[in-house]
Coordinates of N, CA, C and O and ligand atoms in Angstrom, one line a residue:
M1 N -4.8 7.5 -8.4 CA -5.8 7.0 -9.2 C -7.2 7.0 -8.3 O -5.7 5.6 -7.1
R2 N -8.1 6.9 -9.2 CA -9.3 5.6 -8.0 C -8.9 4.3 -8.1 O -8.7 4.3 -10.0
T3 N -9.3 3.8 -7.9 CA -9.2 2.2 -7.9 C -10.4 1.5 -8.0 O -11.1 2.0 -8.1
P4 N -10.8 0.0 -8.8 CA -11.9 0.2 -8.9 C -12.6 -0.2 -7.9 O -14.1 -1.0 -8.5
A5 N -12.1 -0.3 -7.0 CA -13.2 0.2 -5.7 C -13.5 1.2 -4.6 O -14.1 1.4 -4.1
G6 N -13.1 2.5 -5.6 CA -13.2 3.3 -5.5 C -12.8 4.5 -4.6 O -13.2 5.0 -4.0
K7 N -11.3 3.7 -4.4 CA -10.6 4.4 -3.6 C -9.7 5.1 -4.4 O -8.5 5.2 -4.8
E8 N -9.4 6.5 -3.7 CA -8.2 7.4 -4.2 C -6.7 6.3 -3.7 O -6.5 6.2 -2.5
C9 N -5.5 5.5 -4.6 CA -4.9 5.1 -4.2 C -3.8 5.7 -5.0 O -3.7 5.8 -6.9
K10 N -1.9 6.1 -4.6 CA -1.1 6.3 -6.3 C 0.0 6.1 -6.3 O 0.7 5.8 -7.2
Y11 N -1.1 4.1 -6.3 CA 0.0 3.3 -7.0 C -0.6 2.5 -7.6 O 0.0 1.4 -8.7
Y12 N -1.9 2.9 -8.4 CA -2.8 2.3 -8.3 C -2.6 3.1 -10.3 O -2.9 4.2 -10.6
F13 N -2.8 2.2 -11.5 CA -2.4 2.9 -12.7 C -3.6 1.8 -13.4 O -3.4 1.2 -13.5
E14 N -4.0 2.6 -15.2 CA -5.0 2.4 -15.3 C -5.0 3.1 -16.5 O -4.7 4.0 -16.4
D15 N -5.0 2.3 -17.6 CA -5.2 3.6 -19.6 C -6.2 2.6 -20.1 O -6.0 1.6 -20.7
H16 N -7.3 3.4 -20.7 CA -8.0 2.4 -21.4 C -8.3 3.8 -23.1 O -9.2 3.5 -23.6
F17 N -7.2 4.4 -22.9 CA -7.1 5.4 -24.1 C -6.7 4.7 -25.3 O -5.9 3.6 -25.4
R18 N -7.2 4.9 -26.7 CA -8.0 4.1 -28.1 C -7.4 2.3 -27.8 O -6.3 2.8 -28.1
G19 N -7.9 2.7 -27.2 CA -8.6 0.7 -27.2 C -7.3 -0.1 -26.5 O -7.4 -1.5 -26.2
R20 N -6.9 0.7 -25.3 CA -6.0 -0.2 -24.1 C -6.6 -0.8 -23.3 O -7.6 -0.2 -23.5
H21 N -5.8 -1.4 -22.7 CA -6.9 -1.9 -21.4 C -5.6 -1.6 -19.9 O -5.8 -2.9 -20.1
T22 N -5.0 -1.2 -20.0 CA -3.8 -2.0 -18.7 C -4.8 -0.7 -17.8 O -4.8 -0.4 -17.0
Q23 N -4.4 -1.4 -17.4 CA -4.4 -2.0 -14.5 C -3.4 -1.8 -14.6 O -3.2 -3.8 -14.5
E24 N -2.6 -1.6 -13.2 CA -1.8 -2.1 -12.5 C -2.0 -1.2 -11.2 O -2.3 -0.2 -10.8
C25 N -1.3 -2.5 -10.7 CA -1.2 -1.9 -8.3 C 0.6 -1.6 -9.1 O 1.2 -2.6 -9.2
R26 N 0.9 -0.2 -8.5 CA 2.9 -0.8 -9.7 C 2.9 -0.4 -7.8 O 4.4 -0.6 -7.7
L27 N 2.8 -0.3 -6.1 CA 3.6 -1.1 -5.4 C 3.4 -2.4 -5.3 O 5.6 -2.7 -5.2
L28 N 2.8 -3.1 -6.1 CA 3.1 -4.5 -6.1 C 3.8 -5.1 -7.1 O 5.2 -6.0 -7.4
Q29 N 3.5 -4.3 -8.5 CA 4.8 -4.0 -8.9 C 6.3 -4.5 -8.7 O 7.4 -5.0 -10.2
R30 N 6.4 -3.3 -7.6 CA 8.1 -2.6 -7.2 C 8.6 -4.1 -6.7 O 9.5 -3.4 -6.1
N31 N 7.3 -5.1 -6.1 CA 8.1 -5.6 -5.9 C 8.3 -7.8 -5.9 O 7.3 -7.7 -6.7
P32 N 9.6 -7.9 -6.3 CA 9.6 -8.8 -7.2 C 9.0 -9.9 -6.2 O 8.5 -11.1 -7.3
Q33 N 9.0 -10.8 -5.5 CA 8.5 -11.0 -4.4 C 7.0 -10.8 -4.7 O 5.7 -11.5 -2.7
G34 N 6.1 -10.1 -4.9 CA 4.6 -9.0 -4.8 C 3.9 -10.1 -5.3 O 2.8 -9.7 -4.1
G35 N 3.8 -11.2 -6.0 CA 3.1 -11.6 -5.9 C 2.3 -11.1 -7.3 O 2.4 -10.1 -7.8
R36 N 0.9 -11.9 -7.9 CA 0.3 -11.7 -8.6 C -1.5 -11.2 -9.0 O -1.0 -11.4 -7.9
W37 N -1.0 -9.1 -9.5 CA -1.8 -8.3 -8.5 C -3.7 -9.1 -9.8 O -3.3 -9.0 -10.9
K38 N -4.6 -8.6 -9.3 CA -6.2 -8.1 -9.6 C -6.4 -7.3 -9.4 O -6.2 -6.8 -8.4
P39 N -7.6 -6.0 -10.1 CA -8.6 -5.7 -9.7 C -8.9 -5.5 -8.5 O -8.8 -5.2 -7.6
A40 N -9.4 -7.2 -8.1 CA -10.7 -7.2 -7.0 C -9.5 -7.1 -5.9 O -10.6 -6.8 -4.4
H41 N -7.8 -7.4 -5.4 CA -7.0 -7.1 -4.2 C -7.5 -5.6 -3.6 O -7.8 -5.4 -2.4
C42 N -7.9 -4.8 -4.7 CA -8.0 -3.6 -3.8 C -9.7 -3.1 -3.6 O -8.8 -2.1 -2.4
R43 N -10.0 -3.8 -3.8 CA -11.7 -4.2 -2.2 C -11.0 -4.8 -0.9 O -11.0 -3.4 0.0
T44 N -10.3 -4.9 -1.0 CA -9.8 -5.2 0.2 C -8.5 -4.6 0.6 O -7.8 -4.9 3.0
C45 N -7.7 -3.7 0.2 CA -6.6 -3.1 0.2 C -6.2 -1.5 1.5 O -7.0 -1.4 1.5
P46 N -5.2 -2.0 2.5 CA -5.7 -1.3 3.5 C -4.7 -0.1 2.8 O -4.4 0.7 3.6
V47 N -4.0 0.2 1.9 CA -3.7 1.0 1.6 C -4.1 1.9 1.4 O -3.4 3.2 1.9
P48 N -4.5 1.8 0.4 CA -5.4 3.6 0.3 C -6.0 3.9 2.0 O -5.8 5.5 2.2
D49 N -6.4 3.4 2.7 CA -6.5 3.9 3.7 C -5.4 4.5 4.9 O -4.5 5.3 5.4
V50 N -4.6 4.1 5.0 CA -2.5 4.2 4.9 C -2.3 5.2 4.2 O -2.0 6.7 5.6
L51 N -2.8 6.1 3.3 CA -2.2 6.8 2.7 C -2.1 7.8 3.3 O -2.6 8.8 3.1
R52 N -4.0 8.0 3.6 CA -4.5 9.2 3.9 C -4.9 9.2 5.1 O -4.7 10.2 5.6
Q53 N -4.1 8.2 6.5 CA -4.1 8.4 7.5 C -2.8 9.1 7.8 O -2.5 10.6 9.6
N54 N -1.6 8.5 6.7 CA -0.5 8.4 7.3 C 0.6 9.4 6.2 O 0.5 8.9 5.2
A55 N 0.5 10.8 6.5 CA 1.0 11.4 4.8 C 2.6 12.1 4.8 O 3.1 12.9 4.6
C56 N 3.8 10.6 6.0 CA 4.3 11.1 6.3 C 5.4 10.7 5.6 O 6.2 9.4 4.3
P57 N 6.5 11.6 4.8 CA 7.0 11.6 3.9 C 8.6 10.8 3.7 O 8.6 9.7 3.0
H58 N 8.3 10.4 4.8 CA 9.8 8.9 5.2 C 9.5 7.9 5.6 O 10.4 6.9 4.9
M59 N 7.6 7.3 5.5 CA 7.0 6.4 4.7 C 7.7 5.3 4.1 O 7.3 6.5 2.9
A60 N 8.5 4.1 3.9 CA 8.1 3.5 2.9 C 7.8 2.2 2.4 O 7.1 1.7 3.5
L61 N 6.1 2.5 1.8 CA 5.0 0.9 1.9 C 5.9 0.0 0.8 O 6.8 0.1 0.3
E62 N 5.9 -1.5 1.3 CA 5.7 -2.7 0.5 C 4.4 -3.7 -0.4 O 4.6 -4.5 1.7
G63 N 4.6 -3.9 -1.1 CA 3.1 -5.3 -0.8 C 3.4 -6.3 -1.1 O 4.0 -6.5 -1.6
R64 N 2.4 -7.3 -0.5 CA 2.8 -8.1 -1.6 C 1.8 -9.0 -1.3 O 0.6 -9.0 0.2
V65 N 0.8 -9.8 -2.3 CA -0.5 -11.1 -1.9 C -0.2 -12.4 -1.0 O 0.8 -12.5 -0.5
H66 N -0.9 -12.6 0.2 CA -1.0 -13.4 1.3 C -2.7 -13.9 1.3 O -3.2 -13.4 0.7
K67 N -2.1 -15.4 1.1 CA -2.9 -16.3 0.5 C -3.6 -16.7 2.4 O -2.7 -16.8 3.0
T68 N -5.2 -16.7 2.0 CA -6.1 -17.1 3.5 C -7.2 -18.3 2.9 O -6.9 -18.5 2.3
L69 N -7.0 -18.7 4.3 CA -8.1 -19.2 4.5 C -8.0 -21.2 3.3 O -8.5 -21.1 2.0
F70 N -6.5 -21.6 3.7 CA -6.3 -23.3 3.1 C -6.0 -22.1 1.1 O -6.5 -22.7 -0.1
G71 N -5.5 -20.6 1.5 CA -5.8 -20.7 0.0 C -6.2 -20.2 -0.8 O -5.9 -20.0 -2.7
L72 N -7.5 -19.8 -0.5 CA -8.6 -19.8 -1.3 C -9.4 -18.2 -1.5 O -9.4 -17.6 -2.0
R73 N -8.2 -17.5 -0.2 CA -8.7 -15.8 -1.2 C -7.3 -15.2 -0.8 O -5.8 -15.6 -0.3
E74 N -7.5 -13.7 -1.5 CA -5.9 -13.3 -1.7 C -6.2 -12.0 -0.2 O -7.1 -11.2 -0.9
Q75 N -5.1 -11.1 -0.4 CA -5.5 -10.2 0.2 C -4.3 -9.4 0.2 O -2.7 -10.5 0.5
I76 N -4.2 -7.9 0.3 CA -3.2 -7.3 0.3 C -1.6 -6.9 2.1 O -2.8 -6.8 3.0
K77 N -0.5 -7.6 2.3 CA -0.4 -7.5 2.9 C 0.4 -6.5 3.4 O 1.5 -6.0 2.2
V78 N 0.5 -5.3 4.2 CA 0.9 -4.6 3.4 C 2.7 -4.5 5.1 O 2.0 -4.7 6.0
Y79 N 3.6 -3.7 4.9 CA 4.6 -4.1 5.3 C 5.7 -2.0 5.1 O 6.2 -1.6 4.1
A80 N 5.8 -1.7 6.3 CA 5.5 -0.2 6.2 C 7.2 0.1 7.2 O 7.9 -0.7 8.1
I81 N 8.8 1.0 6.5 CA 9.4 0.7 6.9 C 9.6 2.6 7.4 O 9.4 3.5 6.2
C82 N 10.2 3.0 8.5 CA 10.8 4.6 8.0 C 11.9 4.8 7.2 O 13.7 3.9 7.9
T83 N 11.9 5.6 6.5 CA 13.8 5.7 5.6 C 14.8 6.8 6.1 O 16.0 7.1 5.9
D84 N 14.5 7.2 7.3 CA 14.8 8.4 8.1 C 15.0 7.8 9.1 O 16.7 8.0 9.7
T85 N 14.8 6.7 10.4 CA 15.2 5.8 10.6 C 15.1 4.3 11.2 O 15.9 3.5 11.6
L86 N 15.5 4.3 9.9 CA 15.9 2.7 9.6 C 15.1 1.6 10.2 O 15.4 0.5 10.6
R87 N 13.8 2.1 11.0 CA 13.0 1.8 11.4 C 11.4 0.4 10.8 O 11.0 1.6 10.1
E88 N 11.6 -0.2 11.0 CA 9.7 -1.4 10.5 C 8.5 -0.7 11.9 O 9.0 0.2 12.3
V89 N 7.7 -0.3 10.2 CA 6.4 0.4 11.2 C 6.1 -0.6 11.6 O 4.6 -1.0 10.4
A90 N 5.6 -0.2 13.3 CA 5.0 -1.8 13.4 C 3.0 -1.1 12.5 O 2.4 -1.8 12.3
D91 N 2.2 -0.3 12.8 CA 1.3 0.5 11.8 C 1.5 1.0 11.2 O 1.8 2.7 11.4
P92 N 1.5 0.9 9.3 CA 2.0 2.3 9.3 C 0.2 3.1 9.7 O 1.0 4.9 9.0
A93 N -0.3 2.8 9.2 CA -1.7 4.8 9.4 C -0.9 4.7 10.5 O -1.6 6.2 10.9
V94 N -0.5 4.8 11.5 CA -0.1 5.8 12.4 C 1.7 6.2 12.3 O 1.7 7.0 12.6
G95 N 2.1 5.4 12.0 CA 4.1 5.4 11.5 C 4.7 5.5 13.7 O 4.1 4.5 14.2
C96 N 5.8 5.6 13.3 CA 6.9 5.2 14.2 C 6.9 6.4 15.6 O 7.1 6.2 16.5
G97 N 6.4 8.2 14.9 CA 6.2 8.9 15.5 C 7.7 9.7 15.5 O 7.9 10.4 16.1
A98 N 8.6 9.3 15.2 CA 10.0 9.7 15.4 C 10.2 11.2 14.9 O 10.4 12.0 15.8
C99 N 9.6 11.3 14.2 CA 9.1 13.3 13.8 C 8.3 13.3 14.0 O 8.8 14.9 14.8
H100 N 7.9 13.8 15.6 CA 7.2 14.8 15.9 C 8.3 14.2 17.6 O 7.4 14.3 18.5
L101 N 8.9 14.1 17.6 CA 10.1 13.6 19.3 C 9.9 15.2 19.3 O 10.7 15.9 20.0
H102 N 10.2 16.5 18.6 CA 10.4 17.9 18.9 C 9.2 18.3 19.6 O 9.8 19.2 20.6
R103 N 7.9 17.7 20.2 CA 7.3 18.1 20.3 C 7.1 18.3 21.8 O 7.9 16.3 22.6
P104 N 6.8 18.5 22.6 CA 7.6 18.4 23.8 C 6.2 16.6 25.0 O 5.1 17.6 24.4
G105 N 7.1 15.7 25.9 CA 6.5 14.6 26.0 C 6.3 13.6 24.8 O 5.0 13.0 25.5
A106 N 6.6 14.1 23.5 CA 6.7 12.8 23.0 C 7.6 11.4 23.2 O 8.5 11.9 24.0
Q107 N 7.3 10.8 22.4 CA 8.0 9.5 22.6 C 7.6 8.9 21.0 O 6.5 8.4 20.9
I108 N 8.6 7.8 21.0 CA 8.9 6.6 20.0 C 7.6 5.5 19.7 O 7.6 5.7 21.2
L109 N 6.8 5.4 19.5 CA 5.7 4.3 19.1 C 6.2 3.2 19.3 O 7.5 2.9 18.6
K110 N 6.1 2.5 19.7 CA 7.1 0.8 20.0 C 5.8 0.0 19.2 O 4.9 -0.6 19.3
Ligands
LIG1 S1 -3.8 -3.3 -4.2 FE1 -4.2 -1.5 -3.5 S2 -2.1 -0.9 -3.7 FE2 -2.4 -2.0 -4.9 S3 -4.1 0.0 -6.7 FE3 -5.3 -1.4 -5.0 S4 -6.1 0.2 -3.4 FE4 -3.7 1.1 -4.4

């Protein structure tokens, strides 16, 4: 679904049918320590770009609201893990590289 910032994100949900006004980020919603989501967070959230750049089915994302600049600004921080190797993925846009090991000359990214 298209976020208020205009990007496609599979975690965004909205419902304006028959007078309803529901907007949700289901990535933050499923993290109990994720913080309180606001539609403005979608403007700077890295998740839509990560999803576009890396479609690995083994990568699981977790998001939380991170306060910066003396707590005045908020942005979404993303933590990624590979459910295949059970390792943290340092750069979710690139992935851990474990799926590409069958290719000659490939190495796991550190
Ligand atoms: S905050 Fe990020 S993950 Fe959540 S709906 Fe907006 S773009 Fe998607």
